[in-house]
Amino acid sequence: MSEEPSDKAPSLDFIRTIVAEDVANGKNDGRVATRFPPEPNGYLHIGHAKSICLNFGIAAEYGGTCNLRFDDTNPAKEDVEYVDAIKEDVRWLGFDWDDRLYYASDYFEKIYACAVKLIRDGNAYVDSLSAEEIREYRGTLTEPGKNSPHRERSVEENLDMFKRMRAGEFADGTCVLRAKIDMASGNVNLRDPTLYRIRKVAHHRTGDQWSIYPMYDFTHAVSDAFENITHSLCTLEFEDHRPLYNWSVNETGVAFKPRQIEFARLNLSYTILSKRKLLRLVHEGHVSGWNDPRMPTLSGLRRRGYTPKSLRTFCARIGLAKRDSLVDVAQLEHAVREDLNARAPRVMGVLHPLRVVLENYPEGEVDELDAVNNPEDESAGTRKVPFSRVLYIERADFMEDPPKKFFRLAPGREVRLRYAYLITCTDVVKDDAGEIVELRCTYDPETRGGTPPDGRRVRGTLHWVSAEHALDVEVRLYDRLFSREKPDDVEEGQDYIASLNPNSLELLESAKLEPSVAGAAPGTRYQFERQGYFIVDPDASADKLVFNRTVSLKDAWARIAARGSQ
Ligand code: ATP
Ligand code: MG
């Protein structure tokens, strides 16, 4: 079997097909310009990675450009902390906006001018209804709305009031600027949507300069136009907003008219992808922060040990659709395993140590054994691993009364220690409580390297660490943050918080590692043989080695994909 079919990226998705046609037809003089437009009200998550890979990816494929634009129109929820984190995350993912970093707030004066033009042309008016009244007047999905009594204000009065809104003469909520479109439209978004609201809140970039702020839909459309964006790619929930997008670029008379195209957002099983909901996890202390390794944020995934390449591969493979679906999180884990398998050096580490004393091994003697650094990469070479009389093995690799299919260590049983010798268990030492504290074993000096000269069969191979040489490290094992496949599918009266997995973090304070790892820099990745891929916590203090498990070795997705291709 070559590659699993489900691992392949579709050759040309529907958006790339449109872009290819536009380029072939010479639309926009063959120019391709996209943008990634985050709102700086939280950290980026893996859903945003899909949008980043798409926007920057398409631009790169056509020799075009992709701008990074902060859609910073809501001063109350936005912060420079988020701006900085977003820039770091986009770069980490492997993309570069060169000198094309923009902020919608830089356009506030131009957007204001667009609004003034709309008023002059009779296409916008200042409404003094309360927020509640505006809601009532809007009608419902089945009933048309009603015109506001202020809808027919004169252009002069509208211009004057809008100017005074800007000057801060009115309190928050007393009036808004609305587009004058159609209160009976079948599309609720066209029932005179709000274009500007009063918000006497300082903005993280413009300070106290403005007391009015433009609404997202309006801002987004004209900002795209200002930047000559050819293809404005956004998620499906904006499909019903497209008529307003088009209205905004048409009626403001901006010189360039971008095209909005919607695609399905990424939904991932056992995962929440909404900044608002993730923010609550942070605020309520369900996680240690935005970069908690259990978070689906790019900063969390980075700290967990995910590689930018694995995220890009994942985004390419899930492809693009026009309908929402749920992607199996196992597919994401598969992508990171695949990348780390190729690049992570192997070492031996014992997570739950059990002491083993080799009774016939001379005290004080040390044997330096050769171990392969990466079987997938010969150039990675070998290293020496010290072997001595007292070792640690994994607790789970020993059973006093093993069931039939248990091929690891048991009383009287012989197993192989990886790269070392065959050992046989001769005795079990317990404490007063009956807990096993030590195994007594013998080793066969004729089996150095792990191969018995008589060819006798030994089924189990265990990893181990020499006690005297072991590094004491802290290891953090992570499980899914949510135990429900769709965390929002909860009983009435509950929300996604009820889906949190109480066992998503297991802290191991005295794991033992082979000494070659000493001094590993934060961010260094390894495979601990038989245990998974680990990274030296990039955000931990330097005095102790702390490892985060990125992912275990068991690949559920490879099994699913293999089944699918049978
Ligand atoms: P959230 O719901 O998490 O707050 P958002 O859409 O409000 O997300 P923005 O900062 O506005 O967050 O998003 C920036 C861009 O990323 C938008 O173009 C948006 O469509 C896209 N995006 C957000 N979430 C996803 C997702 N799950 N899958 C694909 N694209 C997404
Ligand atoms: Mg948004």
Tab-separated table of C-alpha atoms in Angstrom, residues 9-456:
chain	number	residue	atom	x	y	z
A	9	ALA	CA	-4.960	16.909	-0.583
A	10	PRO	CA	-7.657	17.414	-3.203
A	11	SER	CA	-5.985	18.673	-6.355
A	12	LEU	CA	-8.028	21.827	-6.888
A	13	ASP	CA	-10.679	22.840	-4.370
A	14	PHE	CA	-13.638	25.004	-5.366
A	15	ILE	CA	-11.960	28.253	-4.325
A	16	ARG	CA	-8.738	27.486	-6.159
A	17	THR	CA	-10.849	26.605	-9.163
A	18	ILE	CA	-12.490	30.042	-9.071
A	19	VAL	CA	-9.155	31.789	-8.605
A	20	ALA	CA	-7.601	29.790	-11.449
A	21	GLU	CA	-10.472	30.784	-13.748
A	22	ASP	CA	-10.219	34.430	-12.769
A	23	VAL	CA	-6.498	34.426	-13.445
A	24	ALA	CA	-6.984	32.614	-16.767
A	25	ASN	CA	-9.640	35.144	-17.787
A	26	GLY	CA	-7.415	38.057	-16.889
A	27	LYS	CA	-9.833	39.310	-14.242
A	28	ASN	CA	-8.147	41.975	-12.065
A	29	ASP	CA	-5.311	41.838	-14.632
A	30	GLY	CA	-4.539	38.345	-13.380
A	31	ARG	CA	-3.711	39.716	-9.957
A	32	VAL	CA	-4.433	37.644	-6.799
A	33	ALA	CA	-4.665	39.472	-3.483
A	34	THR	CA	-6.038	37.900	-0.315
A	35	ARG	CA	-5.987	38.817	3.363
A	36	PHE	CA	-6.201	37.145	6.725
A	37	PRO	CA	-8.443	39.364	8.894
A	38	PRO	CA	-8.398	38.365	12.575
A	39	GLU	CA	-10.176	40.354	15.220
A	40	PRO	CA	-7.656	40.886	18.049
A	41	ASN	CA	-10.022	39.682	20.761
A	42	GLY	CA	-8.318	36.385	21.564
A	43	TYR	CA	-5.578	33.995	20.470
A	44	LEU	CA	-5.643	32.169	17.160
A	45	HIS	CA	-6.794	28.565	17.095
A	46	ILE	CA	-6.461	25.692	14.664
A	47	GLY	CA	-9.565	26.911	12.812
A	48	HIS	CA	-7.730	30.114	12.031
A	49	ALA	CA	-4.820	28.011	10.772
A	50	LYS	CA	-7.147	26.704	8.067
A	51	SER	CA	-7.935	30.267	7.002
A	52	ILE	CA	-4.279	31.348	7.200
A	53	CYS	CA	-3.083	28.392	5.110
A	54	LEU	CA	-5.814	29.081	2.583
A	55	ASN	CA	-5.263	32.821	2.229
A	56	PHE	CA	-1.471	32.844	2.320
A	57	GLY	CA	-1.349	29.581	0.378
A	58	ILE	CA	-3.455	30.784	-2.564
A	59	ALA	CA	-1.536	34.056	-2.735
A	60	ALA	CA	1.760	32.162	-2.864
A	61	GLU	CA	0.499	29.739	-5.527
A	62	TYR	CA	-0.387	32.618	-7.843
A	63	GLY	CA	2.522	34.912	-7.096
A	64	GLY	CA	0.064	37.202	-5.341
A	65	THR	CA	-0.036	38.859	-1.957
A	66	CYS	CA	-1.748	38.155	1.322
A	67	ASN	CA	-2.209	40.959	3.849
A	68	LEU	CA	-2.469	40.581	7.566
A	69	ARG	CA	-5.254	42.885	8.646
A	70	PHE	CA	-6.525	43.345	12.145
A	71	ASP	CA	-10.261	43.872	12.122
A	72	ASP	CA	-10.106	46.003	15.228
A	73	THR	CA	-13.502	47.689	15.369
A	74	ASN	CA	-14.600	46.643	18.845
A	75	PRO	CA	-12.430	48.551	21.341
A	76	ALA	CA	-14.086	46.988	24.370
A	77	LYS	CA	-12.891	43.474	23.624
A	78	GLU	CA	-9.592	44.022	21.902
A	79	ASP	CA	-6.081	44.297	23.191
A	80	VAL	CA	-2.465	44.652	22.018
A	81	GLU	CA	-1.631	41.409	23.805
A	82	TYR	CA	-3.779	39.668	21.203
A	83	VAL	CA	-2.272	41.621	18.322
A	84	ASP	CA	1.238	40.535	19.316
A	85	ALA	CA	0.216	36.928	19.872
A	86	ILE	CA	-1.532	36.740	16.500
A	87	LYS	CA	1.527	38.072	14.673
A	88	GLU	CA	3.761	35.572	16.428
A	89	ASP	CA	1.404	32.704	15.599
A	90	VAL	CA	1.068	33.538	11.901
A	91	ARG	CA	4.858	33.734	11.589
A	92	TRP	CA	5.327	30.519	13.516
A	93	LEU	CA	2.930	28.762	11.162
A	94	GLY	CA	5.340	29.738	8.409
A	95	PHE	CA	3.750	32.728	6.693
A	96	ASP	CA	4.919	36.250	6.075
A	97	TRP	CA	2.949	39.382	5.305
A	98	ASP	CA	6.145	41.327	4.481
A	99	ASP	CA	5.266	45.004	4.861
A	100	ARG	CA	1.538	44.437	4.461
A	101	LEU	CA	0.391	44.718	8.036
A	102	TYR	CA	-2.838	46.688	8.255
A	103	TYR	CA	-5.398	47.682	10.833
A	104	ALA	CA	-9.007	48.524	10.105
A	105	SER	CA	-8.523	51.277	12.685
A	106	ASP	CA	-6.027	52.921	10.319
A	107	TYR	CA	-8.948	53.362	7.932
A	108	PHE	CA	-11.342	54.950	10.431
A	109	GLU	CA	-11.106	58.335	8.707
A	110	LYS	CA	-11.651	56.780	5.268
A	111	ILE	CA	-14.499	54.638	6.528
A	112	TYR	CA	-16.073	57.726	8.048
A	113	ALA	CA	-15.864	59.415	4.649
A	114	CYS	CA	-17.616	56.419	3.073
A	115	ALA	CA	-20.406	56.771	5.627
A	116	VAL	CA	-20.736	60.474	4.857
A	117	LYS	CA	-21.070	59.634	1.173
A	118	LEU	CA	-23.813	57.139	1.962
A	119	ILE	CA	-25.694	59.832	3.914
A	120	ARG	CA	-25.245	62.381	1.102
A	121	ASP	CA	-26.617	59.895	-1.414
A	122	GLY	CA	-29.611	59.158	0.783
A	123	ASN	CA	-28.301	55.670	1.545
A	124	ALA	CA	-27.856	56.018	5.301
A	125	TYR	CA	-29.592	57.733	8.194
A	126	VAL	CA	-29.171	58.367	11.874
A	127	ASP	CA	-31.703	56.425	13.880
A	128	SER	CA	-32.648	57.435	17.423
A	129	LEU	CA	-34.631	54.329	18.257
A	130	SER	CA	-33.327	52.396	21.241
A	131	ALA	CA	-31.522	49.104	20.643
A	132	GLU	CA	-34.601	47.273	21.813
A	133	GLU	CA	-36.898	49.184	19.475
A	134	ILE	CA	-34.556	48.558	16.578
A	135	ARG	CA	-34.797	44.867	17.328
A	136	GLU	CA	-38.591	45.020	17.445
A	137	TYR	CA	-38.804	46.966	14.206
A	138	ARG	CA	-36.536	44.498	12.456
A	139	GLY	CA	-39.258	41.864	12.193
A	140	THR	CA	-38.527	38.149	12.086
A	141	LEU	CA	-37.484	35.540	9.567
A	142	THR	CA	-41.152	35.169	8.575
A	143	GLU	CA	-42.369	38.747	9.019
A	144	PRO	CA	-41.052	41.875	7.369
A	145	GLY	CA	-39.713	44.721	9.471
A	146	LYS	CA	-41.113	48.227	9.855
A	147	ASN	CA	-39.506	51.490	8.872
A	148	SER	CA	-38.106	53.540	11.695
A	149	PRO	CA	-39.851	56.899	12.237
A	150	HIS	CA	-36.414	58.490	11.727
A	151	ARG	CA	-35.826	56.863	8.371
A	152	GLU	CA	-36.807	59.932	6.418
A	153	ARG	CA	-34.645	62.483	8.200
A	154	SER	CA	-33.200	64.988	5.748
A	155	VAL	CA	-29.672	64.587	4.449
A	156	GLU	CA	-28.694	67.807	6.255
A	157	GLU	CA	-30.042	66.605	9.573
A	158	ASN	CA	-28.357	63.220	9.134
A	159	LEU	CA	-25.025	64.842	8.288
A	160	ASP	CA	-25.304	67.120	11.283
A	161	MET	CA	-26.256	64.350	13.682
A	162	PHE	CA	-23.559	62.005	12.400
A	163	LYS	CA	-20.998	64.751	12.898
A	164	ARG	CA	-22.222	65.280	16.431
A	165	MET	CA	-22.119	61.508	17.077
A	166	ARG	CA	-18.475	61.650	16.106
A	167	ALA	CA	-17.885	64.698	18.292
A	168	GLY	CA	-19.132	62.760	21.284
A	169	GLU	CA	-22.236	64.838	21.893
A	170	PHE	CA	-24.472	61.795	22.446
A	171	ALA	CA	-24.312	59.087	25.031
A	172	ASP	CA	-23.671	55.424	24.121
A	173	GLY	CA	-26.770	53.818	22.676
A	174	THR	CA	-28.744	56.998	21.960
A	175	CYS	CA	-28.427	56.709	18.215
A	176	VAL	CA	-26.761	54.739	15.415
A	177	LEU	CA	-26.065	55.227	11.750
A	178	ARG	CA	-28.009	52.750	9.640
A	179	ALA	CA	-27.884	51.785	6.002
A	180	LYS	CA	-31.117	52.597	4.204
A	181	ILE	CA	-31.765	49.416	2.259
A	182	ASP	CA	-35.040	47.538	2.719
A	183	MET	CA	-36.894	46.772	5.940
A	184	ALA	CA	-38.967	44.169	4.107
A	185	SER	CA	-36.007	42.278	2.634
A	186	GLY	CA	-36.155	38.515	2.923
A	187	ASN	CA	-32.551	38.752	4.103
A	188	VAL	CA	-32.573	40.166	7.621
A	189	ASN	CA	-29.039	41.474	7.114
A	190	LEU	CA	-30.411	43.955	4.591
A	191	ARG	CA	-33.070	45.417	6.905
A	192	ASP	CA	-31.269	48.702	7.403
A	193	PRO	CA	-28.235	47.225	9.177
A	194	THR	CA	-26.313	49.370	11.630
A	195	LEU	CA	-23.146	50.884	10.163
A	196	TYR	CA	-21.878	52.892	13.143
A	197	ARG	CA	-22.492	52.857	16.866
A	198	ILE	CA	-21.463	55.167	19.672
A	199	ARG	CA	-18.867	53.656	21.969
A	200	LYS	CA	-17.088	55.995	24.325
A	201	VAL	CA	-14.335	53.507	24.950
A	202	ALA	CA	-10.616	53.979	24.350
A	203	HIS	CA	-9.255	51.951	21.453
A	204	HIS	CA	-5.927	50.122	21.780
A	205	ARG	CA	-4.593	52.013	18.768
A	206	THR	CA	-6.617	55.177	18.293
A	207	GLY	CA	-7.022	56.002	21.976
A	208	ASP	CA	-9.826	58.484	22.685
A	209	GLN	CA	-9.868	59.846	19.164
A	210	TRP	CA	-13.212	58.255	18.276
A	211	SER	CA	-16.508	57.989	20.081
A	212	ILE	CA	-18.114	56.114	17.203
A	213	TYR	CA	-16.955	52.846	15.695
A	214	PRO	CA	-17.964	51.226	12.397
A	215	MET	CA	-19.643	47.813	12.465
A	216	TYR	CA	-17.831	44.699	11.362
A	217	ASP	CA	-19.664	43.951	8.091
A	218	PHE	CA	-19.332	47.471	6.763
A	219	THR	CA	-15.722	47.843	7.889
A	220	HIS	CA	-14.721	44.515	6.474
A	221	ALA	CA	-16.152	45.171	3.030
A	222	VAL	CA	-14.669	48.626	2.540
A	223	SER	CA	-11.317	47.603	4.080
A	224	ASP	CA	-11.084	44.784	1.532
A	225	ALA	CA	-11.815	47.359	-1.156
A	226	PHE	CA	-9.187	49.815	0.151
A	227	GLU	CA	-6.596	47.041	-0.017
A	228	ASN	CA	-7.648	45.914	-3.501
A	229	ILE	CA	-8.354	42.418	-2.267
A	230	THR	CA	-9.396	40.294	-5.231
A	231	HIS	CA	-10.756	37.291	-3.332
A	232	SER	CA	-12.150	37.856	0.139
A	233	LEU	CA	-12.367	34.386	1.649
A	234	CYS	CA	-14.463	33.899	4.750
A	235	THR	CA	-16.445	31.263	6.567
A	236	LEU	CA	-19.974	30.160	5.723
A	237	GLU	CA	-21.757	32.166	8.383
A	238	PHE	CA	-21.044	35.224	6.236
A	239	GLU	CA	-22.879	33.854	3.215
A	240	ASP	CA	-26.063	35.720	4.188
A	241	HIS	CA	-23.995	38.848	4.715
A	242	ARG	CA	-22.632	38.822	1.181
A	243	PRO	CA	-25.453	41.049	-0.188
A	244	LEU	CA	-24.513	43.614	2.445
A	245	TYR	CA	-20.841	43.220	1.565
A	246	ASN	CA	-21.656	43.913	-2.064
A	247	TRP	CA	-23.985	46.769	-1.163
A	248	SER	CA	-21.205	48.345	0.912
A	249	VAL	CA	-18.601	48.268	-1.838
A	250	ASN	CA	-21.112	49.374	-4.489
A	251	GLU	CA	-22.813	52.238	-2.671
A	252	THR	CA	-19.720	53.765	-1.088
A	253	GLY	CA	-18.256	54.081	-4.559
A	254	VAL	CA	-14.894	52.631	-3.559
A	255	ALA	CA	-12.686	52.156	-6.583
A	256	PHE	CA	-12.153	48.413	-6.296
A	257	LYS	CA	-14.793	45.725	-5.854
A	258	PRO	CA	-13.542	42.542	-4.217
A	259	ARG	CA	-15.409	39.252	-4.410
A	260	GLN	CA	-16.419	37.448	-1.251
A	261	ILE	CA	-16.336	33.629	-1.296
A	262	GLU	CA	-17.394	31.504	1.657
A	263	PHE	CA	-16.038	28.133	2.763
A	264	ALA	CA	-16.897	25.787	5.627
A	265	ARG	CA	-15.148	26.511	8.882
A	266	LEU	CA	-13.086	23.836	10.534
A	267	ASN	CA	-14.886	21.897	13.251
A	268	LEU	CA	-12.800	19.381	15.122
A	269	SER	CA	-14.069	16.541	17.288
A	270	TYR	CA	-13.472	16.815	21.060
A	271	THR	CA	-12.531	20.454	20.508
A	272	ILE	CA	-14.040	23.915	20.892
A	273	LEU	CA	-13.101	26.464	18.226
A	274	SER	CA	-14.488	29.784	19.324
A	275	LYS	CA	-12.386	32.520	20.819
A	276	ARG	CA	-15.203	33.567	23.093
A	277	LYS	CA	-15.546	30.084	24.540
A	278	LEU	CA	-11.796	29.612	24.802
A	279	LEU	CA	-11.532	32.952	26.598
A	280	ARG	CA	-13.950	31.674	29.208
A	281	LEU	CA	-11.805	28.576	29.793
A	282	VAL	CA	-8.877	30.903	30.480
A	283	HIS	CA	-10.818	33.342	32.663
A	284	GLU	CA	-12.453	30.667	34.760
A	285	GLY	CA	-9.186	28.813	35.240
A	286	HIS	CA	-10.189	25.562	33.549
A	287	VAL	CA	-6.813	25.768	31.788
A	288	SER	CA	-3.581	27.503	32.759
A	289	GLY	CA	-3.785	30.099	29.980
A	290	TRP	CA	-4.212	30.586	26.245
A	291	ASN	CA	-1.039	28.546	25.737
A	292	ASP	CA	-2.074	25.641	27.935
A	293	PRO	CA	-0.932	22.589	25.931
A	294	ARG	CA	-4.487	21.236	25.977
A	295	MET	CA	-5.840	24.305	24.200
A	296	PRO	CA	-6.540	24.182	20.436
A	297	THR	CA	-4.834	27.571	20.130
A	298	LEU	CA	-1.735	27.823	17.982
A	299	SER	CA	0.218	28.871	21.079
A	300	GLY	CA	-1.134	25.849	22.969
A	301	LEU	CA	-0.357	23.466	20.121
A	302	ARG	CA	3.133	24.959	19.826
A	303	ARG	CA	3.755	24.398	23.517
A	304	ARG	CA	2.347	20.912	23.214
A	305	GLY	CA	4.991	20.168	20.573
A	306	TYR	CA	3.012	20.377	17.349
A	307	THR	CA	5.141	21.459	14.405
A	308	PRO	CA	4.095	24.180	11.949
A	309	LYS	CA	4.628	21.674	9.162
A	310	SER	CA	2.218	19.172	10.668
A	311	LEU	CA	-0.467	21.858	10.971
A	312	ARG	CA	0.041	22.947	7.374
A	313	THR	CA	-0.138	19.342	6.201
A	314	PHE	CA	-3.321	18.830	8.183
A	315	CYS	CA	-4.914	21.954	6.711
A	316	ALA	CA	-4.000	20.870	3.193
A	317	ARG	CA	-5.478	17.408	3.712
A	318	ILE	CA	-8.817	18.427	5.175
A	319	GLY	CA	-9.442	20.441	2.033
A	320	LEU	CA	-12.208	22.964	1.489
A	321	ALA	CA	-15.917	22.440	1.359
A	322	LYS	CA	-19.097	24.469	1.107
A	323	ARG	CA	-20.784	22.507	3.861
A	324	ASP	CA	-19.931	22.214	7.512
A	325	SER	CA	-18.574	18.923	8.730
A	326	LEU	CA	-16.715	17.530	11.702
A	327	VAL	CA	-13.072	16.574	11.254
A	328	ASP	CA	-11.743	13.759	13.436
A	329	VAL	CA	-9.090	15.110	15.811
A	330	ALA	CA	-7.234	11.827	15.204
A	331	GLN	CA	-6.411	13.169	11.760
A	332	LEU	CA	-4.599	16.111	13.318
A	333	GLU	CA	-2.714	13.773	15.650
A	334	HIS	CA	-1.801	11.593	12.692
A	335	ALA	CA	-0.219	14.565	10.919
A	336	VAL	CA	1.998	15.450	13.858
A	337	ARG	CA	3.064	11.832	14.415
A	338	GLU	CA	4.047	11.538	10.801
A	339	ASP	CA	6.226	14.654	10.967
A	340	LEU	CA	7.792	13.800	14.322
A	341	ASN	CA	8.431	10.210	13.293
A	342	ALA	CA	10.732	11.521	10.610
A	343	ARG	CA	12.545	14.075	12.720
A	344	ALA	CA	12.411	13.301	16.456
A	345	PRO	CA	15.445	11.535	17.952
A	346	ARG	CA	14.596	8.465	20.033
A	347	VAL	CA	15.539	8.222	23.674
A	348	MET	CA	14.524	6.000	26.549
A	349	GLY	CA	12.448	7.414	29.351
A	350	VAL	CA	10.562	5.651	32.122
A	351	LEU	CA	7.396	7.467	33.112
A	352	HIS	CA	6.264	5.279	36.040
A	353	PRO	CA	9.545	3.834	37.332
A	354	LEU	CA	9.945	0.389	38.917
A	355	ARG	CA	13.379	-0.475	40.312
A	356	VAL	CA	15.149	-3.521	38.937
A	357	VAL	CA	18.294	-4.955	40.536
A	358	LEU	CA	20.414	-7.287	38.394
A	359	GLU	CA	21.820	-9.597	41.047
A	360	ASN	CA	24.600	-11.043	38.925
A	361	TYR	CA	25.774	-7.701	37.519
A	362	PRO	CA	28.974	-6.433	39.162
A	363	GLU	CA	28.491	-3.446	41.496
A	364	GLY	CA	29.995	-0.226	40.199
A	365	GLU	CA	30.409	-1.482	36.639
A	366	VAL	CA	28.987	0.533	33.742
A	367	ASP	CA	28.545	-0.718	30.177
A	368	GLU	CA	28.115	1.853	27.409
A	369	LEU	CA	25.715	0.463	24.828
A	370	ASP	CA	25.032	1.702	21.325
A	371	ALA	CA	21.537	2.971	20.626
A	372	VAL	CA	20.076	4.111	17.318
A	373	ASN	CA	18.968	7.767	17.309
A	374	ASN	CA	16.347	7.513	14.612
A	375	PRO	CA	15.560	4.352	12.632
A	376	GLU	CA	13.846	6.604	10.040
A	377	ASP	CA	16.958	8.672	9.507
A	378	GLU	CA	20.306	6.928	9.289
A	379	SER	CA	22.182	10.216	9.293
A	380	ALA	CA	20.999	10.805	12.858
A	381	GLY	CA	23.615	8.237	13.963
A	382	THR	CA	23.916	6.464	17.298
A	383	ARG	CA	24.625	7.349	20.908
A	384	LYS	CA	25.914	5.599	24.011
A	385	VAL	CA	23.509	4.630	26.759
A	386	PRO	CA	24.897	3.569	30.165
A	387	PHE	CA	23.822	0.234	31.631
A	388	SER	CA	24.452	-0.788	35.236
A	389	ARG	CA	23.320	-3.011	38.100
A	390	VAL	CA	20.257	-0.993	39.099
A	391	LEU	CA	17.757	0.060	36.431
A	392	TYR	CA	14.271	1.403	36.089
A	393	ILE	CA	11.638	-0.127	33.896
A	394	GLU	CA	8.033	0.896	33.361
A	395	ARG	CA	5.673	-0.332	36.104
A	396	ALA	CA	3.181	-1.451	33.496
A	397	ASP	CA	5.830	-3.698	31.920
A	398	PHE	CA	5.696	-6.082	34.859
A	399	MET	CA	2.849	-8.276	36.078
A	400	GLU	CA	2.974	-10.747	38.889
A	401	ASP	CA	0.150	-12.851	37.463
A	402	PRO	CA	0.185	-12.082	33.772
A	403	PRO	CA	-2.701	-12.995	31.484
A	404	LYS	CA	-1.916	-15.152	28.480
A	405	LYS	CA	-1.160	-12.417	25.985
A	406	PHE	CA	1.145	-10.434	28.249
A	407	PHE	CA	4.621	-10.821	26.761
A	408	ARG	CA	6.500	-8.496	29.052
A	409	LEU	CA	8.167	-9.195	32.369
A	410	ALA	CA	6.743	-11.600	34.969
A	411	PRO	CA	8.260	-13.906	37.598
A	412	GLY	CA	10.486	-16.500	35.911
A	413	ARG	CA	10.025	-14.783	32.523
A	414	GLU	CA	12.828	-13.564	30.261
A	415	VAL	CA	12.611	-10.297	28.284
A	416	ARG	CA	14.938	-8.143	26.242
A	417	LEU	CA	16.088	-4.762	27.416
A	418	ARG	CA	16.336	-2.594	24.332
A	419	TYR	CA	19.922	-2.286	23.005
A	420	ALA	CA	21.147	-4.152	26.098
A	421	TYR	CA	20.717	-7.673	27.495
A	422	LEU	CA	18.147	-10.325	28.186
A	423	ILE	CA	17.038	-10.403	31.791
A	424	THR	CA	14.996	-12.897	33.814
A	425	CYS	CA	12.900	-12.014	36.832
A	426	THR	CA	13.791	-14.104	39.867
A	427	ASP	CA	12.040	-12.353	42.734
A	428	VAL	CA	9.530	-9.656	43.622
A	429	VAL	CA	10.090	-7.332	46.603
A	430	LYS	CA	7.042	-5.746	48.246
A	431	ASP	CA	6.567	-3.194	50.985
A	432	ASP	CA	4.394	-3.706	54.070
A	433	ALA	CA	1.343	-2.593	52.143
A	434	GLY	CA	1.941	-5.313	49.587
A	435	GLU	CA	2.972	-2.934	46.848
A	436	ILE	CA	5.763	-4.023	44.521
A	437	VAL	CA	8.802	-1.820	45.142
A	438	GLU	CA	11.565	-3.716	43.387
A	439	LEU	CA	12.286	-6.640	41.106
A	440	ARG	CA	15.291	-8.904	41.477
A	441	CYS	CA	16.534	-10.182	38.136
A	442	THR	CA	19.540	-11.800	36.520
A	443	TYR	CA	21.031	-10.816	33.202
A	444	ASP	CA	22.667	-13.036	30.585
A	445	PRO	CA	26.152	-11.603	29.821
A	446	GLU	CA	26.141	-13.528	26.498
A	447	THR	CA	23.309	-11.413	25.094
A	448	ARG	CA	24.944	-7.996	24.805
A	449	GLY	CA	23.066	-5.938	22.193
A	450	GLY	CA	19.934	-7.973	22.850
A	451	THR	CA	20.593	-11.015	20.645
A	452	PRO	CA	20.953	-14.411	22.319
A	453	PRO	CA	23.740	-16.512	20.688
A	454	ASP	CA	21.569	-19.647	20.786
A	455	GLY	CA	18.726	-17.904	18.944
A	456	ARG	CA	16.205	-18.549	21.718
